[in-house]
Short mmCIF file of C-alpha atoms in Angstrom, two decimals:
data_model
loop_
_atom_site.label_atom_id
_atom_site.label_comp_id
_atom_site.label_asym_id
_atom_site.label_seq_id
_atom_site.Cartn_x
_atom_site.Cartn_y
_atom_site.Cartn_z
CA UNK A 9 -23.15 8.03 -6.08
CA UNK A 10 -23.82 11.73 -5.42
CA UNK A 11 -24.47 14.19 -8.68
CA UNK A 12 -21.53 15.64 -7.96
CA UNK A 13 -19.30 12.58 -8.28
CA UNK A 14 -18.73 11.56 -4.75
CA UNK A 15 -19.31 7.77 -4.07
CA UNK A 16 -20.69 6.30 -1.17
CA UNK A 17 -20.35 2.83 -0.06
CA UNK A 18 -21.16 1.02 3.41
CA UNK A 19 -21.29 -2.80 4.26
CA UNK A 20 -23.21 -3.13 7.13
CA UNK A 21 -21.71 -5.99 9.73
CA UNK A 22 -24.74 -7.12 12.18
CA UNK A 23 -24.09 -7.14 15.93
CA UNK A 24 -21.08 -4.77 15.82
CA UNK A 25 -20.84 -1.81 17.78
CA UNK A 26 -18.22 0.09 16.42
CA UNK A 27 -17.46 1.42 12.72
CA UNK A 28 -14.53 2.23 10.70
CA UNK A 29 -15.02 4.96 8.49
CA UNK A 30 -12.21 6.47 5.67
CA UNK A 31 -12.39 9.08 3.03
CA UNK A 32 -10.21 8.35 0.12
CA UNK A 33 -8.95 10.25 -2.63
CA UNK A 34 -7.28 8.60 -5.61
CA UNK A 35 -4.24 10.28 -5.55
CA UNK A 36 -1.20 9.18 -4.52
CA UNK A 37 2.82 9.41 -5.14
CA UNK A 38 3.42 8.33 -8.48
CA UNK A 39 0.88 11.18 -9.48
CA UNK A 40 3.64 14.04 -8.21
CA UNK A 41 5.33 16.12 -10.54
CA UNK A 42 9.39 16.67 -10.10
CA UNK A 43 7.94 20.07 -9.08
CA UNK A 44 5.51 17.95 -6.41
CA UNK A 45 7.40 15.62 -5.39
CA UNK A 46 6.58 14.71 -1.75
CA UNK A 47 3.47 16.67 -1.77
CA UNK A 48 0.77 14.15 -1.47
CA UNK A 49 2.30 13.14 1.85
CA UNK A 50 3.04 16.17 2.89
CA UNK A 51 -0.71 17.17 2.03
CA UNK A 52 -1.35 14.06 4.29
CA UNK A 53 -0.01 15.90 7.47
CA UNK A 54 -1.50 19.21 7.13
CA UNK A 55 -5.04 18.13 6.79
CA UNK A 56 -4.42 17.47 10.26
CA UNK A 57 -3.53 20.83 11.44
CA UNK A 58 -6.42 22.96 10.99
CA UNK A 59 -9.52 24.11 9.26
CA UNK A 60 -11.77 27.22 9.15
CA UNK A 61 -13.49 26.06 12.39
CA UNK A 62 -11.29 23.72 13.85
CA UNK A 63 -8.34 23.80 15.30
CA UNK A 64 -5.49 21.10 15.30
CA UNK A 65 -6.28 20.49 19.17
CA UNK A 66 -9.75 20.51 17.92
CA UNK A 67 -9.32 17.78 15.36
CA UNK A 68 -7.60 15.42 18.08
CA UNK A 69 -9.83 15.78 21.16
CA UNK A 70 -12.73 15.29 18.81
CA UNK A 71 -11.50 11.68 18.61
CA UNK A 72 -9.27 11.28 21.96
CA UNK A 73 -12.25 12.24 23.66
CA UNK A 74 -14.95 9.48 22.52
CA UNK A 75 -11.80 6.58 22.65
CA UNK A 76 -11.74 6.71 18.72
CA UNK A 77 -8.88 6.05 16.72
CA UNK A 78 -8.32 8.35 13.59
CA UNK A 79 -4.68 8.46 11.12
CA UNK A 80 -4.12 8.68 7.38
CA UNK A 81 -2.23 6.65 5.02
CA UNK A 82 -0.42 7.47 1.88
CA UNK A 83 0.13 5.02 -0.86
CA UNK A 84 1.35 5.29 -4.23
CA UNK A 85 -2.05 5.30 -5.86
CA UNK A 86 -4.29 6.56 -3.09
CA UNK A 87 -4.46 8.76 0.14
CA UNK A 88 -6.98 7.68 3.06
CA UNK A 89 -7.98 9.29 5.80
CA UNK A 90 -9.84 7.24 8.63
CA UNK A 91 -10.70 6.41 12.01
CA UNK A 92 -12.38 4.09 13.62
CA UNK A 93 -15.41 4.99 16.54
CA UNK A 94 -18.74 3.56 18.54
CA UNK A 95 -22.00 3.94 16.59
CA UNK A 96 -22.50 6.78 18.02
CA UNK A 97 -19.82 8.80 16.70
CA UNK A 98 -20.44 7.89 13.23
CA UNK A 99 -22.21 11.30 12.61
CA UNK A 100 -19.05 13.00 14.14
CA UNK A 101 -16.39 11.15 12.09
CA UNK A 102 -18.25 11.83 8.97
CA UNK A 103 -18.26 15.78 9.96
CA UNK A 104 -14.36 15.80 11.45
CA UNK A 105 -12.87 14.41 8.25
CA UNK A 106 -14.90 16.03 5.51
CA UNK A 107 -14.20 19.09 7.62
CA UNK A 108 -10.30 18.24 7.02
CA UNK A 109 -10.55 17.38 3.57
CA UNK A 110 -12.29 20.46 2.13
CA UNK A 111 -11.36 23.07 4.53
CA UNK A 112 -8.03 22.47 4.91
CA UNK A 113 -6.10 26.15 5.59
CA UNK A 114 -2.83 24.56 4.81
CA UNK A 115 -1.27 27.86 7.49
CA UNK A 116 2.03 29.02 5.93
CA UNK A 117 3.64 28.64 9.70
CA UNK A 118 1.85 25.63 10.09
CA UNK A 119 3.59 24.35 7.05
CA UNK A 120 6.58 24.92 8.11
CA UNK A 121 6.34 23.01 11.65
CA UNK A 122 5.50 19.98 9.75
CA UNK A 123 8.21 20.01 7.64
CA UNK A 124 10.24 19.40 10.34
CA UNK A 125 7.99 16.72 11.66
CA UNK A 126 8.19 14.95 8.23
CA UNK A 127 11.76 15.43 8.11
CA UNK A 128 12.09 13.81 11.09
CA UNK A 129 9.38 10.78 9.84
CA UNK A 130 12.12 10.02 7.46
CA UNK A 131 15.00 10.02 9.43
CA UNK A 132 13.36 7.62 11.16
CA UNK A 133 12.93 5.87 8.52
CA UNK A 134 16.40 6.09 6.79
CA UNK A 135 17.86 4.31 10.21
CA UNK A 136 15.60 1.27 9.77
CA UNK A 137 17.21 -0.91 7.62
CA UNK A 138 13.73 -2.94 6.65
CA UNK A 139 12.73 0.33 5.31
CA UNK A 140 16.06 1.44 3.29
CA UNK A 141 15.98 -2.28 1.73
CA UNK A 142 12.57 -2.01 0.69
CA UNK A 143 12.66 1.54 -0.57
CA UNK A 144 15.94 0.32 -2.81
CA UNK A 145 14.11 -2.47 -4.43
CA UNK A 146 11.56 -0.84 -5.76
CA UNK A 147 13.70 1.23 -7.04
CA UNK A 148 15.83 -1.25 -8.44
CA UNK A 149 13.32 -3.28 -10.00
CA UNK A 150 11.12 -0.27 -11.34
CA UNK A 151 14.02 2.09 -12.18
CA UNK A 152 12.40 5.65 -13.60
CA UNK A 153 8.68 4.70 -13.35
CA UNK A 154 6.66 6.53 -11.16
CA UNK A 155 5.60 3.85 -8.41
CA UNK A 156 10.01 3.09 -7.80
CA UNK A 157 9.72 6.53 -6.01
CA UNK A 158 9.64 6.69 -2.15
CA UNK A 159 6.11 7.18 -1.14
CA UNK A 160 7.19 10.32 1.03
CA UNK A 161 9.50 12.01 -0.90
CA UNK A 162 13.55 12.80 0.23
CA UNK A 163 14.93 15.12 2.52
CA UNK A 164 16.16 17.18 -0.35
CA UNK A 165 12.48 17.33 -1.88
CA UNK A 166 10.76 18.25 1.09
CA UNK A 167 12.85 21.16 1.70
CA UNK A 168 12.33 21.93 -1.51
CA UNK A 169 8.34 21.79 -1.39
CA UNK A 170 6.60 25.02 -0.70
CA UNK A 171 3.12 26.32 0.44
CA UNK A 172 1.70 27.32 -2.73
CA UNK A 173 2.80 23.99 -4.82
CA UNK A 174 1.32 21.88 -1.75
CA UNK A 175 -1.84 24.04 -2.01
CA UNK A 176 -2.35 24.14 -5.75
CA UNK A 177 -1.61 20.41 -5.59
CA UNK A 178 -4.61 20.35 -2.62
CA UNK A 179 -7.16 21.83 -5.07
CA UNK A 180 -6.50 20.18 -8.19
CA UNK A 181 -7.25 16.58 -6.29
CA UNK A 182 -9.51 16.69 -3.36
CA UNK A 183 -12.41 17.43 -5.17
CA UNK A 184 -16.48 15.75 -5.24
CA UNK A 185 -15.42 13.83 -8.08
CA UNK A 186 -12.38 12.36 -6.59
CA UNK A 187 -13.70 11.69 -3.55
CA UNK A 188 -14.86 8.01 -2.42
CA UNK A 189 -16.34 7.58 1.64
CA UNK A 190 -16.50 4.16 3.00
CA UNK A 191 -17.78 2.47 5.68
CA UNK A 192 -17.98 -0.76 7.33
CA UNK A 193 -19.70 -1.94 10.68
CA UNK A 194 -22.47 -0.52 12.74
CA UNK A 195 -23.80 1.80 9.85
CA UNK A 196 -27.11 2.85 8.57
CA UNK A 197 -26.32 3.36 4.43
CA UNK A 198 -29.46 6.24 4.11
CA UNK A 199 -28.19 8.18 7.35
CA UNK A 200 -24.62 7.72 5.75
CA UNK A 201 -25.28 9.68 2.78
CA UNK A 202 -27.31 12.42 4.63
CA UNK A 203 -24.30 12.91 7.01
CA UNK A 204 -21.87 13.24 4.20
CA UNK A 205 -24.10 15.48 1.74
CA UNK A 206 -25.00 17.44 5.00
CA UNK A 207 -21.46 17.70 5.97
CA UNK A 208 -20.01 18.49 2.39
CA UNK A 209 -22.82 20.94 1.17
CA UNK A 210 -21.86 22.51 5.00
CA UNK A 211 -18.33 22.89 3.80
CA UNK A 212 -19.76 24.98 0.85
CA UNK A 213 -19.11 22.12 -1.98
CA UNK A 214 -22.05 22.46 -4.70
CA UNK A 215 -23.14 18.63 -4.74
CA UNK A 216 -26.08 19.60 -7.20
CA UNK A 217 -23.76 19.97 -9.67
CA UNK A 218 -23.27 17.49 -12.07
CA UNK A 219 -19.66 15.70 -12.17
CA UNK A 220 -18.40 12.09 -13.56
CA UNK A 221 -16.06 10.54 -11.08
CA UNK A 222 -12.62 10.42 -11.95
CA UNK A 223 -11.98 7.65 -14.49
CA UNK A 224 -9.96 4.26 -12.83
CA UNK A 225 -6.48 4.28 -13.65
CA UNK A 226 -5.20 2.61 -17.16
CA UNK A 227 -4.75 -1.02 -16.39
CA UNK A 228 -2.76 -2.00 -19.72
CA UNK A 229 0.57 -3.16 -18.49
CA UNK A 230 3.48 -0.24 -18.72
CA UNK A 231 6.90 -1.19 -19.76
CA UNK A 232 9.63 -1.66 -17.02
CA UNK A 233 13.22 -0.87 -17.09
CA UNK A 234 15.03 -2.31 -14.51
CA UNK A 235 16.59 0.17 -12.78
CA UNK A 236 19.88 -1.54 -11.37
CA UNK A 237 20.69 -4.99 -10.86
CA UNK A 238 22.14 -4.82 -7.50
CA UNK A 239 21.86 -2.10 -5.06
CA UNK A 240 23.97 -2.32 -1.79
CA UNK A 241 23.96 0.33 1.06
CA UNK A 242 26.77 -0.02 3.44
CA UNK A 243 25.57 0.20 7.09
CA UNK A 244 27.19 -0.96 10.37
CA UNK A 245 24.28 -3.37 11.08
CA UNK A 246 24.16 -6.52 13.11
CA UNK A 247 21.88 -7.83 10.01
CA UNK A 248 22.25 -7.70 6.48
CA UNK A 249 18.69 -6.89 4.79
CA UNK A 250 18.15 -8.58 1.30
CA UNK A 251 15.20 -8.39 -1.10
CA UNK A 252 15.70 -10.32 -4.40
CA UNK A 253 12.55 -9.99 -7.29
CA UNK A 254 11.39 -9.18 -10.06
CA UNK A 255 8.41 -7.11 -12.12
CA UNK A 256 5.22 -8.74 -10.97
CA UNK A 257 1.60 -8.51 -12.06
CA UNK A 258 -0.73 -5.80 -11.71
CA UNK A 259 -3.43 -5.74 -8.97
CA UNK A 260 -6.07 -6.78 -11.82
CA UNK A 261 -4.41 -9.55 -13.66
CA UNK A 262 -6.21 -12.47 -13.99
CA UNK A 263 -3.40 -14.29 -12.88
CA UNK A 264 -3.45 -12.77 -9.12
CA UNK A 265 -5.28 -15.68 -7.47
CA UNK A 266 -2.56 -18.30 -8.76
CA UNK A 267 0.22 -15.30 -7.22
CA UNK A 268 -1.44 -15.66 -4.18
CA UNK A 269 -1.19 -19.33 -4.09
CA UNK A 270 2.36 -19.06 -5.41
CA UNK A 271 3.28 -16.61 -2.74
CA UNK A 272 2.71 -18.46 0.06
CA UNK A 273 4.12 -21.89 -1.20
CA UNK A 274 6.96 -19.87 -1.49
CA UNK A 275 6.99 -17.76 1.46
CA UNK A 276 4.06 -17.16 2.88
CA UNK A 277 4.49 -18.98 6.56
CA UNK A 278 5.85 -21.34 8.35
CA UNK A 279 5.93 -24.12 6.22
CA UNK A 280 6.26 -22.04 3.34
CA UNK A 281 9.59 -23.53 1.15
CA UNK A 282 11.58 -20.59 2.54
CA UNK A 283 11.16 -20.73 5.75
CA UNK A 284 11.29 -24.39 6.02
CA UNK A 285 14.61 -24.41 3.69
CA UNK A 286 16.63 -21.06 4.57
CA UNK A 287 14.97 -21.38 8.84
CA UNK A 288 13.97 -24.64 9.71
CA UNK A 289 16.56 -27.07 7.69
CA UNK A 290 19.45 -24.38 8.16
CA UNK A 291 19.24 -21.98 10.58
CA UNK A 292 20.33 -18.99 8.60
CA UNK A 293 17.65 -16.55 9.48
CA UNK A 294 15.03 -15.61 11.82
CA UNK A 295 12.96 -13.80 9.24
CA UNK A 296 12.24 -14.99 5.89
CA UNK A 297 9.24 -14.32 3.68
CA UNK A 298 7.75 -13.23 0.26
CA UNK A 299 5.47 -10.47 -1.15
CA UNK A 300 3.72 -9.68 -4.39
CA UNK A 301 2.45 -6.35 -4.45
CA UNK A 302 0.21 -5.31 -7.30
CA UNK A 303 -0.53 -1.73 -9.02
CA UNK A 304 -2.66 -0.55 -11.64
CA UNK A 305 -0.01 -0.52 -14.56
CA UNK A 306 2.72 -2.79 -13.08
CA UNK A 307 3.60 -4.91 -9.61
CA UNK A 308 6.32 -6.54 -8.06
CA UNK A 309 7.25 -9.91 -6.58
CA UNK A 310 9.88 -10.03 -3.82
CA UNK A 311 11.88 -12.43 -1.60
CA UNK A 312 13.25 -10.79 1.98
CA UNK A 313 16.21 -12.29 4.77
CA UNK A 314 17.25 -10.50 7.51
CA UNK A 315 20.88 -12.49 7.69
CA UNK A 316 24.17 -12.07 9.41
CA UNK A 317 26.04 -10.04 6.92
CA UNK A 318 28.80 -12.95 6.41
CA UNK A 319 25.51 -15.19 5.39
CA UNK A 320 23.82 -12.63 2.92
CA UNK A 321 25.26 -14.30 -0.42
CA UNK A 322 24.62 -17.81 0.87
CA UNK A 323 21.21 -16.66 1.94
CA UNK A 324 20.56 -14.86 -1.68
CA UNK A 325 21.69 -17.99 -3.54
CA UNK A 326 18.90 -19.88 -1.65
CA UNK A 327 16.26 -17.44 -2.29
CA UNK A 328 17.01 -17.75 -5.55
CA UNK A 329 17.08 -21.24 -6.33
CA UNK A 330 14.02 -21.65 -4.26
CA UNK A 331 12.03 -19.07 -6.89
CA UNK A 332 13.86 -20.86 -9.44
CA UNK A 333 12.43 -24.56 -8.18
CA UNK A 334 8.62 -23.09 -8.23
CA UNK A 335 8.81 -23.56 -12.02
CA UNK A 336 9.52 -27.09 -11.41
CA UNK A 337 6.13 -28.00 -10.12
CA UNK A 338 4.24 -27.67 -7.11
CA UNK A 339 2.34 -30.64 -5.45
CA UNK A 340 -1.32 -30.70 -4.85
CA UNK A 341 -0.54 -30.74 -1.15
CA UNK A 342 1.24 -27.74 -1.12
CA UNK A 343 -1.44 -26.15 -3.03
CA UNK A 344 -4.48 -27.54 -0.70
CA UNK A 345 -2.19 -26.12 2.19
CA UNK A 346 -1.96 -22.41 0.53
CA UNK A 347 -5.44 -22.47 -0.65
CA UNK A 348 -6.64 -22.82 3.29
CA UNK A 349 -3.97 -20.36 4.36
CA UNK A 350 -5.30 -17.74 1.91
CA UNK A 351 -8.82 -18.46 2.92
CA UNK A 352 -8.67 -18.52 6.69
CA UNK A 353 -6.75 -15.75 6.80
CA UNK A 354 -9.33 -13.86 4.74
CA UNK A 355 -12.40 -14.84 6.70
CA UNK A 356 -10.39 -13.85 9.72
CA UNK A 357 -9.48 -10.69 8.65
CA UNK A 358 -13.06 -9.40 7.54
CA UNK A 359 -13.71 -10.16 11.44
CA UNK A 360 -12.34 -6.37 11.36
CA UNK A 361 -14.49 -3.85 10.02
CA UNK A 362 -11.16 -1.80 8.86
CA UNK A 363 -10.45 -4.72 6.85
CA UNK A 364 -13.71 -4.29 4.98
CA UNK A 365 -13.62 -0.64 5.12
CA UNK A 366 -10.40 -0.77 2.97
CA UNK A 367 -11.32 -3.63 0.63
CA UNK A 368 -14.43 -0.92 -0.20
CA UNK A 369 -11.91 1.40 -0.80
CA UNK A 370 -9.42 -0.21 -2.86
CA UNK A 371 -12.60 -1.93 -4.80
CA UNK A 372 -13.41 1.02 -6.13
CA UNK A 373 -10.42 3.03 -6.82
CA UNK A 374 -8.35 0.36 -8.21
CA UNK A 375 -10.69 -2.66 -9.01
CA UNK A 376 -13.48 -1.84 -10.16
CA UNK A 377 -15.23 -4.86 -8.68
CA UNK A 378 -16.18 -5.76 -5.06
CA UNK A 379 -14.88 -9.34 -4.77
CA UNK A 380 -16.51 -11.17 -1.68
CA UNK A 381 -15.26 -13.92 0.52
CA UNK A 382 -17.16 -16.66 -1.92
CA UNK A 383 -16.11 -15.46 -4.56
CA UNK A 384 -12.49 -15.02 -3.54
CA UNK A 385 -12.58 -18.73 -2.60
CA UNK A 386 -13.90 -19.72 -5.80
CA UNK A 387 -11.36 -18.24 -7.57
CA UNK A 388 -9.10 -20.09 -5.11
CA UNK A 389 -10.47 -22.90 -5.90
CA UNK A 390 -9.61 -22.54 -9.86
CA UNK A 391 -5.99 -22.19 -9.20
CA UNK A 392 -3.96 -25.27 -10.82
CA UNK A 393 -0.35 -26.61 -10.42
CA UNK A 394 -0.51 -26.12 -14.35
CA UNK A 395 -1.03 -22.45 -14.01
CA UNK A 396 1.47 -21.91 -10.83
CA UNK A 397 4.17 -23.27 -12.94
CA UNK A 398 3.30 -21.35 -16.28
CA UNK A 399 3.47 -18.32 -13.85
CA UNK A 400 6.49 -19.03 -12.48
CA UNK A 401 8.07 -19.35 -15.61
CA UNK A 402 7.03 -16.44 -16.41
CA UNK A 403 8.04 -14.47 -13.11
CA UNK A 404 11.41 -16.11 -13.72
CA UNK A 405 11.96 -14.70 -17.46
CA UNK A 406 12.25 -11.23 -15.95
CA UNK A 407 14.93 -9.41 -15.12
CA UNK A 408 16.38 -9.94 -11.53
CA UNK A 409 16.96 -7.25 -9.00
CA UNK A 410 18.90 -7.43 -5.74
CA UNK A 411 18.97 -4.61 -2.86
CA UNK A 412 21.00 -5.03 0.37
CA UNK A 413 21.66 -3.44 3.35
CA UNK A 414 24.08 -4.20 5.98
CA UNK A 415 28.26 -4.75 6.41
CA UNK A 416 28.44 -5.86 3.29
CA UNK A 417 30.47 -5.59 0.11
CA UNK A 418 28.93 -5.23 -3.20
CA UNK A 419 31.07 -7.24 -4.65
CA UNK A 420 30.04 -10.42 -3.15
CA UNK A 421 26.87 -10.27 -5.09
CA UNK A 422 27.92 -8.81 -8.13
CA UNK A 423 28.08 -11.95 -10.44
CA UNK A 424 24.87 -13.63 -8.75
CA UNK A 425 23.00 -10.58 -9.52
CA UNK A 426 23.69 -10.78 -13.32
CA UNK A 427 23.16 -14.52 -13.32
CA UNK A 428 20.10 -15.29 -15.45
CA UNK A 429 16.63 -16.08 -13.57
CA UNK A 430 15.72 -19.31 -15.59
#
């Protein structure tokens, strides 16, 4: 960690030839204002279009040019901007993006261009159904709290937004103390740092000064009202999308190894009980699956079907009762199988160096603990039926949510919806 505040964190990976690199600030949606709404995402785009020495066309070619790949991300608790390049571009990665993120001119024409490119981001958006169902659940489920917001804001919002709110919204968060680099791959950790202090003190950022880094989020659980029940949006689709959950756990509750293991006996592949009841044994759907997201104050755990519309109740009642059955018991079979699933998939994944950049990230913003591949599978490894199906009991207390898209009638779910979970 710099004096300033700025942390620094590489994990080298021997024999690779390439690195992934991403500078994160710990900002993200649910930090907007009604007055900001849509800004973080918005501030996403423009750090693209131009600095005090670089151009837009700049920014680009400086990657296109050396085969790199560079993008951002928004999230509800985090912004990230990365890319991924040889060894040998390392030094210019680390000067392109710290170039972006604290000389950012944020034009007042430029501004407006991208509005209409963002507008246009979430038109695309609004005529995938996957994304409409997913955007209504977490609304449904988390009602007023900050995280049931759409990551990028509404139409109606982002006509609304203006320069100066984006740019006051700029200052107050991309600062030495917010800001966390990391790095995974062919990386040297001492040249690291002298690139980015280089780079940053360059930019005209003071780095002798002294700064804490932004304290971690509040982990103590928030209180969740529901938002709705049931949700339904009425769409001419060959599909009906479903979701059906309920408030989940937070990304550090102890309990998140046992969700993992829950999660995919329930619907985490192939022989998952979904797939293999709602799929295999019945042919209702081609996809069928479950998901547990986790936040710093709250989380969610959902069940999706992509259905013909005529099948969407059937398919919801079988979602349902297959949550329900999880609090029955799960067999120590089912639990060896998830337990390898969960752990080859994770050794596989850190085969990718913007795996590992991102679990750096996400360690530090939101865990506060770097949690390796042993001692993942040691926590694995503690997971009990005993403790699945205390969890699922609890899962099942809470209040269920439905969302649907599709040719569908909201009245066909209407008393299933209010039907109690346990």
């Amino acid at each position: 960690m710099l004096p300033s505040g700025v942390r620094i964190l590489s994990e080298q990976v021997p024999g690779a030839r390439s690195a992934t690199i991403g500078y994160w600030v710990a900002v993200g949606s649910r930090d907007e204002t009604p007055e900001t709404y849509g800004s973080t995402h918005f501030l996403e785009h423009l750090l693209f279009k131009g600095t005090t020495s670089r151009s837009a066309l700049d920014i680009a070619v400086s990657f296109d040019s050396v085969g790199g790949e560079h993008n951002a991300m928004t999230a509800k608790e985090y912004t990230c901007y990365y890319a991924k390049i040889q060894d040998r571009d390392l030094p210019m990665a680390v000067e392109v993006i710290a170039d972006m993120l604290t000389s950012s001119l944020i034009d007042r024409d430029e501004f407006e261009t991208e509005r209409g490119v963002i507008l246009e981001e979430l038109a695309m958006a609004d005529d995938d159904p996957g994304d409409v169902v997913n955007e209504r659940f977490f609304e449904a489920v988390l009602g007023d709290h900050p995280l049931g917001r759409p990551i990028g804001g509404n139409p109606a919002t982002i006509n609304a937004a203006t320069r100066d709110a984006v740019w006051s919204h700029y200052r107050a968060n991309y600062r030495p103390q917010d800001l966390v680099i990391t790095v995974a791959g062919a990386v040297d950790h001492d040249e690291l740092v002298a690139g980015v202090t280089a780079a940053l003190e360059r930019a005209g950022w003071d780095l002798g000064a002294t700064a804490r880094p932004v304290e971690r989020r509040d982990a103590e659980i928030d209180l969740i009202t529901r938002g709705s029940h049931l949700t339904v949006v009425k769409r001419p689709t060959e599909q009906a999308n479903v979701i059906v959950g309920v408030p989940g756990l937070t990304s550090t509750d102890d309990r998140r190894s046992a969700m993992a293991v829950l999660n995919s006996i329930l619907g985490g592949g192939m022989s998952s009980r979904l797939f293999q009841e709602i799929r295999e044994k019945r042919g209702l759907v081609y996809s069928v699956y479950s998901f547990s997201p986790g936040y710093s104050d709250a989380g969610l755990f959902g069940m999706y079907a992509g259905c013909t519309p005529a099948k969407a109740v059937q398919v919801t009642e079988l979602m349902i009762s297959e949550f329900r059955r999880i609090a029955d018991g799960v067999t120590d079979e089912e639990i060896r199988r998830a337990s390898g699933q969960l752990s080859g998939a994770a050794a596989l994944a850190l085969e990718d160096s913007d795996t590992r950049m991102s679990r750096l990230g996400r360690s530090e913003i939101t865990l506060g603990e770097f949690v390796d591949l042993d001692e993942s599978l040691r926590r694995l490894s503690l997971v009990t039926a005993d403790g699945i199906r205390d969890l699922a009991a609890d899962l099942s207390s809470r209040p269920l949510s439905i969302a649907a898209v599709g040719a569908i009638d909201e009245s066909a779910f209407a008393g299933l919806a209010e039907s109690p979970v346990h």
